[in-house]
PDB file of C-alpha atoms in Angstrom:
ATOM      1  CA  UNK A  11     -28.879 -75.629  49.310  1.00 39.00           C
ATOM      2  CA  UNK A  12     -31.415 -74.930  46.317  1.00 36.00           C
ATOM      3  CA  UNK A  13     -30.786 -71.237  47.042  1.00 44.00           C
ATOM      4  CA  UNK A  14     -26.742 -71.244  47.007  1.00 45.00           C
ATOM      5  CA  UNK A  15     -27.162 -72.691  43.327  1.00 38.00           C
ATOM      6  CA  UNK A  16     -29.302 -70.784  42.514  1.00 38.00           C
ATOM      7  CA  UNK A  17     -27.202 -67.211  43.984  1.00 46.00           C
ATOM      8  CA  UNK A  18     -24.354 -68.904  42.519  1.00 47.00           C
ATOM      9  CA  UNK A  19     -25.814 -69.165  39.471  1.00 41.00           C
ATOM     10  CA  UNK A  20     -26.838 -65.846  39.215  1.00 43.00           C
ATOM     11  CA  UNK A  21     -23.987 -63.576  40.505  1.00 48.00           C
ATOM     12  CA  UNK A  22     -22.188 -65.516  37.585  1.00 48.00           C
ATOM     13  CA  UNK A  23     -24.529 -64.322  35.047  1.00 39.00           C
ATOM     14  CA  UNK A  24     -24.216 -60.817  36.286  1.00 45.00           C
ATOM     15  CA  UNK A  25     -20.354 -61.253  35.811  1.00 47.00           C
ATOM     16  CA  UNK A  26     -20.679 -62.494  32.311  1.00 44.00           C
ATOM     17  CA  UNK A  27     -22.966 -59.574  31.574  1.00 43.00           C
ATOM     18  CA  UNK A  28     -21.000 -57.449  32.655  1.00 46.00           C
ATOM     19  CA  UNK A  29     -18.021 -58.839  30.681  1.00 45.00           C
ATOM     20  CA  UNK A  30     -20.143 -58.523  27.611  1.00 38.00           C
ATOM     21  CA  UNK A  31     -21.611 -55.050  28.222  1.00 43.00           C
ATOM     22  CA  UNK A  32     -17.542 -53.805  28.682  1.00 38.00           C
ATOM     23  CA  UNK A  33     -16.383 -55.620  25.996  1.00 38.00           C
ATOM     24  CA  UNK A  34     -19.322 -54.303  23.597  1.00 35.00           C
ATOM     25  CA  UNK A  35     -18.879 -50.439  25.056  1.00 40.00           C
ATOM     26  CA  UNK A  36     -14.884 -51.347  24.178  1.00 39.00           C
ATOM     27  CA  UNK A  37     -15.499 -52.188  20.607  1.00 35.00           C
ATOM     28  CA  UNK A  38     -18.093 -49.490  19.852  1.00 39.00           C
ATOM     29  CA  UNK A  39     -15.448 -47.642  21.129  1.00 39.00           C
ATOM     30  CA  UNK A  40     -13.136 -48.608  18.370  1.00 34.00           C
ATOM     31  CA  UNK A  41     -15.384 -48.304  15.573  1.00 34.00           C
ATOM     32  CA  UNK A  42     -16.795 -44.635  16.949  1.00 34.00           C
ATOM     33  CA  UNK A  43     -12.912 -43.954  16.390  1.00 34.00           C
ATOM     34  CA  UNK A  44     -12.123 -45.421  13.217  1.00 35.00           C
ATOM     35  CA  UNK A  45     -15.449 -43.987  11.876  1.00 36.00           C
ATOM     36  CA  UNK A  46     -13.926 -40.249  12.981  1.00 36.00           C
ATOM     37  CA  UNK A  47     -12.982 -37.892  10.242  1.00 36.00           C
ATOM     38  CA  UNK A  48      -9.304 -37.525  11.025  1.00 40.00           C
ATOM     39  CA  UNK A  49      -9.044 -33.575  10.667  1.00 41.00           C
ATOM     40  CA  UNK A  50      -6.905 -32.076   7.686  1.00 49.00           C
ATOM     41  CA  UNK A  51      -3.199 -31.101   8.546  1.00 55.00           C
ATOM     42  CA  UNK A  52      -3.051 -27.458   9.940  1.00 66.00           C
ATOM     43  CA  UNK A  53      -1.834 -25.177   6.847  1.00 73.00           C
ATOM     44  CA  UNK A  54       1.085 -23.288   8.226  1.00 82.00           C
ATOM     45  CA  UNK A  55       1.704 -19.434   8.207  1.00 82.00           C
ATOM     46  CA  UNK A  56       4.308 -19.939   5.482  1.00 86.00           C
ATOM     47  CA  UNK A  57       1.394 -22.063   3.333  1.00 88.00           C
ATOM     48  CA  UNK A  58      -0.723 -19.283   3.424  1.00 90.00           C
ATOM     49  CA  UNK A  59       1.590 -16.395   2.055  1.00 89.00           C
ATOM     50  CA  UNK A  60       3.097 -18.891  -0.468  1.00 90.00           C
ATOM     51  CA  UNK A  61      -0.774 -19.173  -1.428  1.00 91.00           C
ATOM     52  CA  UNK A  62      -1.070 -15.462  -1.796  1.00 91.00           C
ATOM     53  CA  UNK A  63       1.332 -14.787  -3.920  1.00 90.00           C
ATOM     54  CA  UNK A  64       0.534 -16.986  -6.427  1.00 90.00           C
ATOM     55  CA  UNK A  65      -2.445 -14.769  -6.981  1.00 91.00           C
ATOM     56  CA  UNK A  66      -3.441 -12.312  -9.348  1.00 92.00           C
ATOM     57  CA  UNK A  67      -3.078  -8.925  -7.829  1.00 91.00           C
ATOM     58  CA  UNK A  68       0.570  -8.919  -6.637  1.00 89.00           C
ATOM     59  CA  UNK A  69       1.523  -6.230  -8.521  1.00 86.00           C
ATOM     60  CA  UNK A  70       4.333  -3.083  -8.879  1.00 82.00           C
ATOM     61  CA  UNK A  71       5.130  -1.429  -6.680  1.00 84.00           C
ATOM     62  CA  UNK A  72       4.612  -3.770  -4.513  1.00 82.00           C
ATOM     63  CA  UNK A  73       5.873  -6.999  -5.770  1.00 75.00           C
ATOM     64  CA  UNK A  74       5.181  -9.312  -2.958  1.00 80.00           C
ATOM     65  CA  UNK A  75       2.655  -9.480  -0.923  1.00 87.00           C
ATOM     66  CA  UNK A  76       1.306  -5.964   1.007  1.00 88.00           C
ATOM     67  CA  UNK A  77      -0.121  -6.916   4.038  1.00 88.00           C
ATOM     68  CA  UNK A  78       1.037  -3.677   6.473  1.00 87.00           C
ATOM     69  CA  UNK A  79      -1.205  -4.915   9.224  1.00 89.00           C
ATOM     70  CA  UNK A  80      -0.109  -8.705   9.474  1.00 88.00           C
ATOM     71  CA  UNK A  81      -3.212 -10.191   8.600  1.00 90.00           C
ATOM     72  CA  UNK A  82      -1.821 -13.138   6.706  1.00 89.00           C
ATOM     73  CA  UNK A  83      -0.106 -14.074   9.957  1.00 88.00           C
ATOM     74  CA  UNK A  84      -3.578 -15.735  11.771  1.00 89.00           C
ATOM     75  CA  UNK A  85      -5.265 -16.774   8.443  1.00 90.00           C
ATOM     76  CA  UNK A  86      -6.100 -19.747   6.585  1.00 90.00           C
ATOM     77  CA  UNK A  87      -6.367 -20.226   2.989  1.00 91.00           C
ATOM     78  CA  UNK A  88     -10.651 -20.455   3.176  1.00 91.00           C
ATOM     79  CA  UNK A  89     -10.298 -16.517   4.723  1.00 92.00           C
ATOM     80  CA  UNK A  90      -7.674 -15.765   1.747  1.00 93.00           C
ATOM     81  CA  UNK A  91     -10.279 -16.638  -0.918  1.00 94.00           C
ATOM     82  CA  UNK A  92     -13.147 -15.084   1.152  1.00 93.00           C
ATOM     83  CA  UNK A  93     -10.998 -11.988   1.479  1.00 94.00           C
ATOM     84  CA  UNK A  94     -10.246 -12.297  -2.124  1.00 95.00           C
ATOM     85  CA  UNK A  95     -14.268 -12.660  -2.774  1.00 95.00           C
ATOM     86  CA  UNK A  96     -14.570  -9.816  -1.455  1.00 94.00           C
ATOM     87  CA  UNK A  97     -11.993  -7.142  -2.664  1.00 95.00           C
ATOM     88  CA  UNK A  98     -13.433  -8.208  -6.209  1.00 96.00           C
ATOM     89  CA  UNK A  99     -16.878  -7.561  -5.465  1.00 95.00           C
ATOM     90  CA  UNK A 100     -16.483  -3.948  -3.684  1.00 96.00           C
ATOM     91  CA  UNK A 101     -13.912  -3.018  -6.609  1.00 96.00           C
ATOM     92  CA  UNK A 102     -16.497  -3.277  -9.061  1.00 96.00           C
ATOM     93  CA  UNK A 103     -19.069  -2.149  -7.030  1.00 95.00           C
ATOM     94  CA  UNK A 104     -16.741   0.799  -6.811  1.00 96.00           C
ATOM     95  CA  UNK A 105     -15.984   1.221 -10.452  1.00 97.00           C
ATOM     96  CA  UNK A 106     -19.716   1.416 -11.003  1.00 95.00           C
ATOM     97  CA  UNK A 107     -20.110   4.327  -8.440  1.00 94.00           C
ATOM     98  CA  UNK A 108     -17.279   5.763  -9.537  1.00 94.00           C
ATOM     99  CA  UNK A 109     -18.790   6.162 -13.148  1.00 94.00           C
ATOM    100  CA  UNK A 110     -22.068   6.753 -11.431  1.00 89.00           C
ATOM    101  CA  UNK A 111     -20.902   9.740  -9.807  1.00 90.00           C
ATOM    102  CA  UNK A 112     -19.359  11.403 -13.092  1.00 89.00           C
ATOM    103  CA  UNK A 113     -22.417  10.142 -15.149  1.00 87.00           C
ATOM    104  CA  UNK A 114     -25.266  10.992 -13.190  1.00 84.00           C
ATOM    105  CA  UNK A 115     -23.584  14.599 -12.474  1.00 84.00           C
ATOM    106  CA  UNK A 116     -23.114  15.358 -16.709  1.00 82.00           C
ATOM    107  CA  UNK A 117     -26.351  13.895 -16.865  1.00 79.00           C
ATOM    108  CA  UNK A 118     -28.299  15.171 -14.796  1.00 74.00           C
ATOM    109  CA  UNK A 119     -30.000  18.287 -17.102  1.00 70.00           C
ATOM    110  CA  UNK A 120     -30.708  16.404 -19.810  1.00 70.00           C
ATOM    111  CA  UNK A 121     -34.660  15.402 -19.510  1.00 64.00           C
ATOM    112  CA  UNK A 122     -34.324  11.734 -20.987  1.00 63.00           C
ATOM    113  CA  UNK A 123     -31.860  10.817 -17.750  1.00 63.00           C
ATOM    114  CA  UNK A 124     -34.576  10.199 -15.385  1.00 63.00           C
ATOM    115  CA  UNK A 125     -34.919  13.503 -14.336  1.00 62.00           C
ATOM    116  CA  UNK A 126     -38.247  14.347 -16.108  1.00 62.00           C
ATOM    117  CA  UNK A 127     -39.001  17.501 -13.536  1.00 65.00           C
ATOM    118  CA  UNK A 128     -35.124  18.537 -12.701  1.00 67.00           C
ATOM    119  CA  UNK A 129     -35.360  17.430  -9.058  1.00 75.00           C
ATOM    120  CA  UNK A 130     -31.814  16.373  -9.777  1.00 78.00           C
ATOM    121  CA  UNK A 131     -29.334  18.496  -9.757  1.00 82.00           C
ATOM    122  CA  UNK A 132     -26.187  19.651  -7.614  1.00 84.00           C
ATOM    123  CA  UNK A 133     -23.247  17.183  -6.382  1.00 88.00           C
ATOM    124  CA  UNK A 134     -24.043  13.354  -6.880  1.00 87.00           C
ATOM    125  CA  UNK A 135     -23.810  13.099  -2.953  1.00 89.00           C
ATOM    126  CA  UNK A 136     -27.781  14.375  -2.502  1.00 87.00           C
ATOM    127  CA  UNK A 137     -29.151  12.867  -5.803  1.00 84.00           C
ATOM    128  CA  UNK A 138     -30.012   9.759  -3.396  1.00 82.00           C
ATOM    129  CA  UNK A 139     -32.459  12.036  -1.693  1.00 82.00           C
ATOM    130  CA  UNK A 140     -33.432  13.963  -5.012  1.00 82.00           C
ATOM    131  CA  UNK A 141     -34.926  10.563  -6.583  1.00 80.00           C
ATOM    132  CA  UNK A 142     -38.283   9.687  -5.833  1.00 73.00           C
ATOM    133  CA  UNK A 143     -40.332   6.708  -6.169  1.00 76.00           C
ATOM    134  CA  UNK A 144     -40.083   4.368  -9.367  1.00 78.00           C
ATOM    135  CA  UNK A 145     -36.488   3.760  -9.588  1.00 80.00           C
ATOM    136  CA  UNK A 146     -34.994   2.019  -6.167  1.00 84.00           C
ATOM    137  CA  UNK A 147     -37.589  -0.268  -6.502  1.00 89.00           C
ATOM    138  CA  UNK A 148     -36.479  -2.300  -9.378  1.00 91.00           C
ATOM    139  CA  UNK A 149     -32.591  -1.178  -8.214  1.00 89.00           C
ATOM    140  CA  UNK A 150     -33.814  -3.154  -4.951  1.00 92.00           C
ATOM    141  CA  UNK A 151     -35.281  -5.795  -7.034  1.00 95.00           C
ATOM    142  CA  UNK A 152     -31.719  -6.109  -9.644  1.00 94.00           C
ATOM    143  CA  UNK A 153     -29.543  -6.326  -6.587  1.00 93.00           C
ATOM    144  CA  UNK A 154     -30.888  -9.036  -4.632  1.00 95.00           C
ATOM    145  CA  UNK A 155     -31.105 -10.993  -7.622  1.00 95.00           C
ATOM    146  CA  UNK A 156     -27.698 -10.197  -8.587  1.00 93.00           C
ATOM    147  CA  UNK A 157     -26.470 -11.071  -5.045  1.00 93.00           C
ATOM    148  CA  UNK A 158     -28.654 -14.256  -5.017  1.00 94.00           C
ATOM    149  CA  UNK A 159     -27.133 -15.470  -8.025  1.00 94.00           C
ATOM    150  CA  UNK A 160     -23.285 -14.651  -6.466  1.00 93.00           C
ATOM    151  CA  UNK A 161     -24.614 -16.626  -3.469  1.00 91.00           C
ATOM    152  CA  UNK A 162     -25.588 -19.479  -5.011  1.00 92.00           C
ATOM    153  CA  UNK A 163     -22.584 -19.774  -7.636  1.00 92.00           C
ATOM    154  CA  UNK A 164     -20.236 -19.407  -4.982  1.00 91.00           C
ATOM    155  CA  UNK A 165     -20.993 -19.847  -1.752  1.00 90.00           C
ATOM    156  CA  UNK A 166     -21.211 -23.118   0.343  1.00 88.00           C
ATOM    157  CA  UNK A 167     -24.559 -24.146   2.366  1.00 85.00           C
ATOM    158  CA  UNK A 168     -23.330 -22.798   5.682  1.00 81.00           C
ATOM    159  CA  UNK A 169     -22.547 -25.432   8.703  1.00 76.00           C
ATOM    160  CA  UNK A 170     -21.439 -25.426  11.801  1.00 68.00           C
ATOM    161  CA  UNK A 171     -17.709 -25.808  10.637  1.00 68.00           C
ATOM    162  CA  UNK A 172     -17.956 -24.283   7.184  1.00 68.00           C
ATOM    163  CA  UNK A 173     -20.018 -21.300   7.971  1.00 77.00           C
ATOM    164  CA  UNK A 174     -19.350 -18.271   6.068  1.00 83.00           C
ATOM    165  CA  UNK A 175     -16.966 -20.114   3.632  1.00 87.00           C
ATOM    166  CA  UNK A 176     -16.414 -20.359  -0.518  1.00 90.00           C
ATOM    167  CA  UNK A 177     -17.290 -23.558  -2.353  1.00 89.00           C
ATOM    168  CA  UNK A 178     -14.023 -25.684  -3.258  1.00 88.00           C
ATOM    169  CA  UNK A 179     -14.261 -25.709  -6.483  1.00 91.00           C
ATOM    170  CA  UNK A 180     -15.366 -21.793  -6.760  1.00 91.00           C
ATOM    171  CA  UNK A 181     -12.984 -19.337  -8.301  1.00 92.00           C
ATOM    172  CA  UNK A 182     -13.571 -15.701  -6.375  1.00 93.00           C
ATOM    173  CA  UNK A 183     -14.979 -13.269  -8.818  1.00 92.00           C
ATOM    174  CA  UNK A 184     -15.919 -15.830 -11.521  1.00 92.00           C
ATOM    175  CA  UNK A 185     -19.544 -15.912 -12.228  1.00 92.00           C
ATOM    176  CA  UNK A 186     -19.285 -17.006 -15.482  1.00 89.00           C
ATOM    177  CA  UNK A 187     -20.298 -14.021 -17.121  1.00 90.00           C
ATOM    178  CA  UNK A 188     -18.629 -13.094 -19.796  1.00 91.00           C
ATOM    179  CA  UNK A 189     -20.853 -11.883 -22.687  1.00 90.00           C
ATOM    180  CA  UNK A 190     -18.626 -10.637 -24.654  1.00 92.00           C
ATOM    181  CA  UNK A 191     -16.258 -13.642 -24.864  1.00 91.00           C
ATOM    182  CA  UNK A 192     -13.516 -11.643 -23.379  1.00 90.00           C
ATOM    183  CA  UNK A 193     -12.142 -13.826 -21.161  1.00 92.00           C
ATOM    184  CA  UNK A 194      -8.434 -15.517 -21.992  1.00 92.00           C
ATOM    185  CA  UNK A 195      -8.082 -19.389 -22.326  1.00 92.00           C
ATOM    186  CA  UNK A 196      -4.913 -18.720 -21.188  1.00 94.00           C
ATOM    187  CA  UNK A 197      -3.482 -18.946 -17.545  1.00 93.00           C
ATOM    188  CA  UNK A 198      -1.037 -15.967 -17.919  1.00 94.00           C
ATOM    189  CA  UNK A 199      -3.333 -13.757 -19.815  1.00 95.00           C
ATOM    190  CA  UNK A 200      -5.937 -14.459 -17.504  1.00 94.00           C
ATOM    191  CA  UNK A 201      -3.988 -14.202 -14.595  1.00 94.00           C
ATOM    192  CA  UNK A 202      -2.506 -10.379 -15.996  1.00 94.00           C
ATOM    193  CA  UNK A 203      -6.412  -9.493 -16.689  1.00 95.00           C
ATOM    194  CA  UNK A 204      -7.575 -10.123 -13.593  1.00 95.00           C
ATOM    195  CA  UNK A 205      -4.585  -8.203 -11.680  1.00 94.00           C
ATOM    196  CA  UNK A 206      -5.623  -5.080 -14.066  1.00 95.00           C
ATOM    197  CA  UNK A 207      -8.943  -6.107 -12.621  1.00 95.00           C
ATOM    198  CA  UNK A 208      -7.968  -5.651  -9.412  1.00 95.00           C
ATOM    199  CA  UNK A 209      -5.996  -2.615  -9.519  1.00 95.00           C
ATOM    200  CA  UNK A 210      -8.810  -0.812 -11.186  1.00 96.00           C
ATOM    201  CA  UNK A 211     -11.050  -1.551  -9.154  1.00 96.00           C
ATOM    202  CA  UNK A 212      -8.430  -1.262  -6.071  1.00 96.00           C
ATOM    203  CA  UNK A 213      -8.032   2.442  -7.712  1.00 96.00           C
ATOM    204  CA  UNK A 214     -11.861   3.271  -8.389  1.00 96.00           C
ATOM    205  CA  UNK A 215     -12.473   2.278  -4.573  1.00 97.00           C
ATOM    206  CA  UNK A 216      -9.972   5.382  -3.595  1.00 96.00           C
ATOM    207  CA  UNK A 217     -11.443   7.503  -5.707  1.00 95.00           C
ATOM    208  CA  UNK A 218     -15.133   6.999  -4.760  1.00 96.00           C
ATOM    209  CA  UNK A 219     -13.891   7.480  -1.068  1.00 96.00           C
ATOM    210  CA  UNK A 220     -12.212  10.944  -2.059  1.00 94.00           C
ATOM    211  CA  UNK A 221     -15.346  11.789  -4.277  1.00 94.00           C
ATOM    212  CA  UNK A 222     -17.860  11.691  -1.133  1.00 94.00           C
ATOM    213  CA  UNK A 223     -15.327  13.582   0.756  1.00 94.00           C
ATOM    214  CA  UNK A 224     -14.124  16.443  -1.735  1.00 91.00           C
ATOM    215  CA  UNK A 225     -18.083  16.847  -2.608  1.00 91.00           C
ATOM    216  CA  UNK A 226     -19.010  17.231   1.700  1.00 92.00           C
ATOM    217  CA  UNK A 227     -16.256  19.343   1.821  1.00 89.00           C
ATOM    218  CA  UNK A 228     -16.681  21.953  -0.980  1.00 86.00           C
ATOM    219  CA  UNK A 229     -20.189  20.909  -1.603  1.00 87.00           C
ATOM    220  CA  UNK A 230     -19.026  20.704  -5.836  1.00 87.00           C
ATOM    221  CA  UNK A 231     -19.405  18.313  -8.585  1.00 86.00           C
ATOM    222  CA  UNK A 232     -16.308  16.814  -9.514  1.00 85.00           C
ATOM    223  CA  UNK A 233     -15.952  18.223 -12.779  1.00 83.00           C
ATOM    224  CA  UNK A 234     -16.805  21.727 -11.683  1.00 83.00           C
ATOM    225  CA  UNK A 235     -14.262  21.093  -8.775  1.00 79.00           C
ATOM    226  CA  UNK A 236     -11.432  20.016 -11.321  1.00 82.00           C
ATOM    227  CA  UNK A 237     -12.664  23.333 -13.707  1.00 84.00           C
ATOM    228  CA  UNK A 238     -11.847  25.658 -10.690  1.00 82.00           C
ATOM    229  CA  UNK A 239      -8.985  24.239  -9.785  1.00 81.00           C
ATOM    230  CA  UNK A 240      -7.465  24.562 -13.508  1.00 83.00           C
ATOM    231  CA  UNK A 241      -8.993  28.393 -13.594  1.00 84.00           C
ATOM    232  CA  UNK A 242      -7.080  29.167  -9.691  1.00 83.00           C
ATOM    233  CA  UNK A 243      -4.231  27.295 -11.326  1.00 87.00           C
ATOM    234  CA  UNK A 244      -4.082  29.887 -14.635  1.00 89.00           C
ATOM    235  CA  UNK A 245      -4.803  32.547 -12.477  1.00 87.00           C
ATOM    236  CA  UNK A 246      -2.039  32.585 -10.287  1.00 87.00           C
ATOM    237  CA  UNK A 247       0.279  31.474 -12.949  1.00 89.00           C
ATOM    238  CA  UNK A 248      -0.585  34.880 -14.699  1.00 87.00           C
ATOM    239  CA  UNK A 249      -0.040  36.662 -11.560  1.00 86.00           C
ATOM    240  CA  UNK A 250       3.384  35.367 -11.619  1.00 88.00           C
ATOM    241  CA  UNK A 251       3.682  36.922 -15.275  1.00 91.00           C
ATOM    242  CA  UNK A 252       2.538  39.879 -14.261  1.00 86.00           C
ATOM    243  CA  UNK A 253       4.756  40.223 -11.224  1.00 88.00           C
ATOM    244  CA  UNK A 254       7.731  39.467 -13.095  1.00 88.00           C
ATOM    245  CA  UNK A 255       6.506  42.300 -15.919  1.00 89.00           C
ATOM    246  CA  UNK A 256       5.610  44.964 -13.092  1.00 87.00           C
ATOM    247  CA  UNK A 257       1.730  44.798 -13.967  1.00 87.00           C
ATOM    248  CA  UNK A 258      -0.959  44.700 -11.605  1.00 88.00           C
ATOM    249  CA  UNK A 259      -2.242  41.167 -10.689  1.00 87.00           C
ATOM    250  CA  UNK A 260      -5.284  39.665 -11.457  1.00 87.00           C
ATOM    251  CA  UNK A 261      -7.371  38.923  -8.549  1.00 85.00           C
ATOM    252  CA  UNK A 262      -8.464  35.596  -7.545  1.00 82.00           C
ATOM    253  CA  UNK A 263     -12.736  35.829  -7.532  1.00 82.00           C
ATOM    254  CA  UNK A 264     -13.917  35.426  -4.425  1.00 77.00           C
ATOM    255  CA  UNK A 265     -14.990  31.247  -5.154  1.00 75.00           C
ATOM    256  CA  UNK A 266     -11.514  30.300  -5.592  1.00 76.00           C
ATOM    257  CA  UNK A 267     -10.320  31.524  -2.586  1.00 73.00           C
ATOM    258  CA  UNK A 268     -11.013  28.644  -0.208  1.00 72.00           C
ATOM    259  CA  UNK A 269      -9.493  26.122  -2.643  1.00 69.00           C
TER     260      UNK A 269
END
């Protein structure tokens, strides 16, 4: 009889125990839930290109938004900004080679121009192998500092759901430096700067691509490539003189031929 108590007794404690070990699981449960971030609304298609054109860079001829290939159609705002981040960044990269290219070409005779023994010389395309030792090292040096600093100014600590992302409150291209105070305190005028900003840079990153390819091609500098064009130019302009007067024609030299 002791024994049937005592079984009683305990097959109603596991009961109870088990009540409590439910009930506990059911109301962790709820708080795991309410603790959950609820995730932000998705940003729609129409969001995104709304976004876009509020930006500087929407410009004539085009005066909404050029986007050929459709790539606005699968993106959200955070790749609109990184996109942005980066068409910035390689247009003044590409202004700099641009004038690089034109520079170092003028340049390179003159003694004081790093180019104490005249290993430089010829199209800017083969000056990177020309230059020896004592000047990428500190270019090497200048860049990653310069790229550190971008990092840190605007980039977030990557996570595992905001990897490869802006910070909020970062404005793409602004770095703060402005040394020369030229920056606008106004919203218009700084919006109209940085779309001429843009389209320079836009421009300078066509124009480095055609350098490297005009100087492969013809192996030329560019100036001595625009010289022989104007000289082919004059020269069969005064063969059209000529023809017209019934005098022989001036022959093209044998350099001009192939342009």
């Amino acid at each position: 009889m002791l024994s049937n108590v005592v079984s009683r007794k305990a097959s109603g404690l596991r009961q109870t125990t088990s009540r409590a070990s439910v009930a506990v699981k059911s109301v962790s449960g709820r708080r795991a839930a309410v603790a959950e971030p609820q995730s932000a609304a998705p940003v729609s298609a129409e969001d995104v290109f709304a976004y876009t054109k509020n930006l500087p860079g929407v410009t004539a001829p085009f005066e909404g938004v050029f986007d050929p290939a459709g790539f606005l159609a699968t993106a959200s705002i955070k790749d609109v900004r990184r996109w942005r981040e980066s068409e910035v960044t390689h247009g003044r990269v590409a202004m700099l080679a641009a004038l690089g290219f034109i520079v170092g070409e003028q340049l390179q005779d003159f003694p004081l121009f790093f180019n104490f023994d005249g290993r430089v010389s010829g199209p800017a395309i083969y000056h990177f192998q020309q230059i020896g030792q004592g000047f990428w090292e500190p270019l090497l040096i200048a860049i990653g500092v310069a790229e550190s600093y971008r990092v840190a100014v605007g980039w977030a600590t990557p996570t595992g759901t905001g990897f490869n992302s802006l910070k909020d409150d970062y404005e793409p291209g602004d770095l703060g430096f402005d040394p020369l105070g030229l920056k606008p305190t106004d919203p218009e005028e700084l919006k109209t700067m940085q779309t001429k900003e843009l389209n320079n840079g836009r421009l300078a990153m066509i124009a480095i691509a055609a350098f490297v390819a005009q100087e492969l091609v013809e192996q030329t500098e560019i100036f001595e490539h625009l010289a022989l064009r104007f000289e082919k130019e004059a020269i069969l302009e005064l063969d059209d003189i000529e023809r017209d007067l019934g005098l022989p024609l001036t022959p093209l030299p044998d350099n001009l031929k192939n342009l």
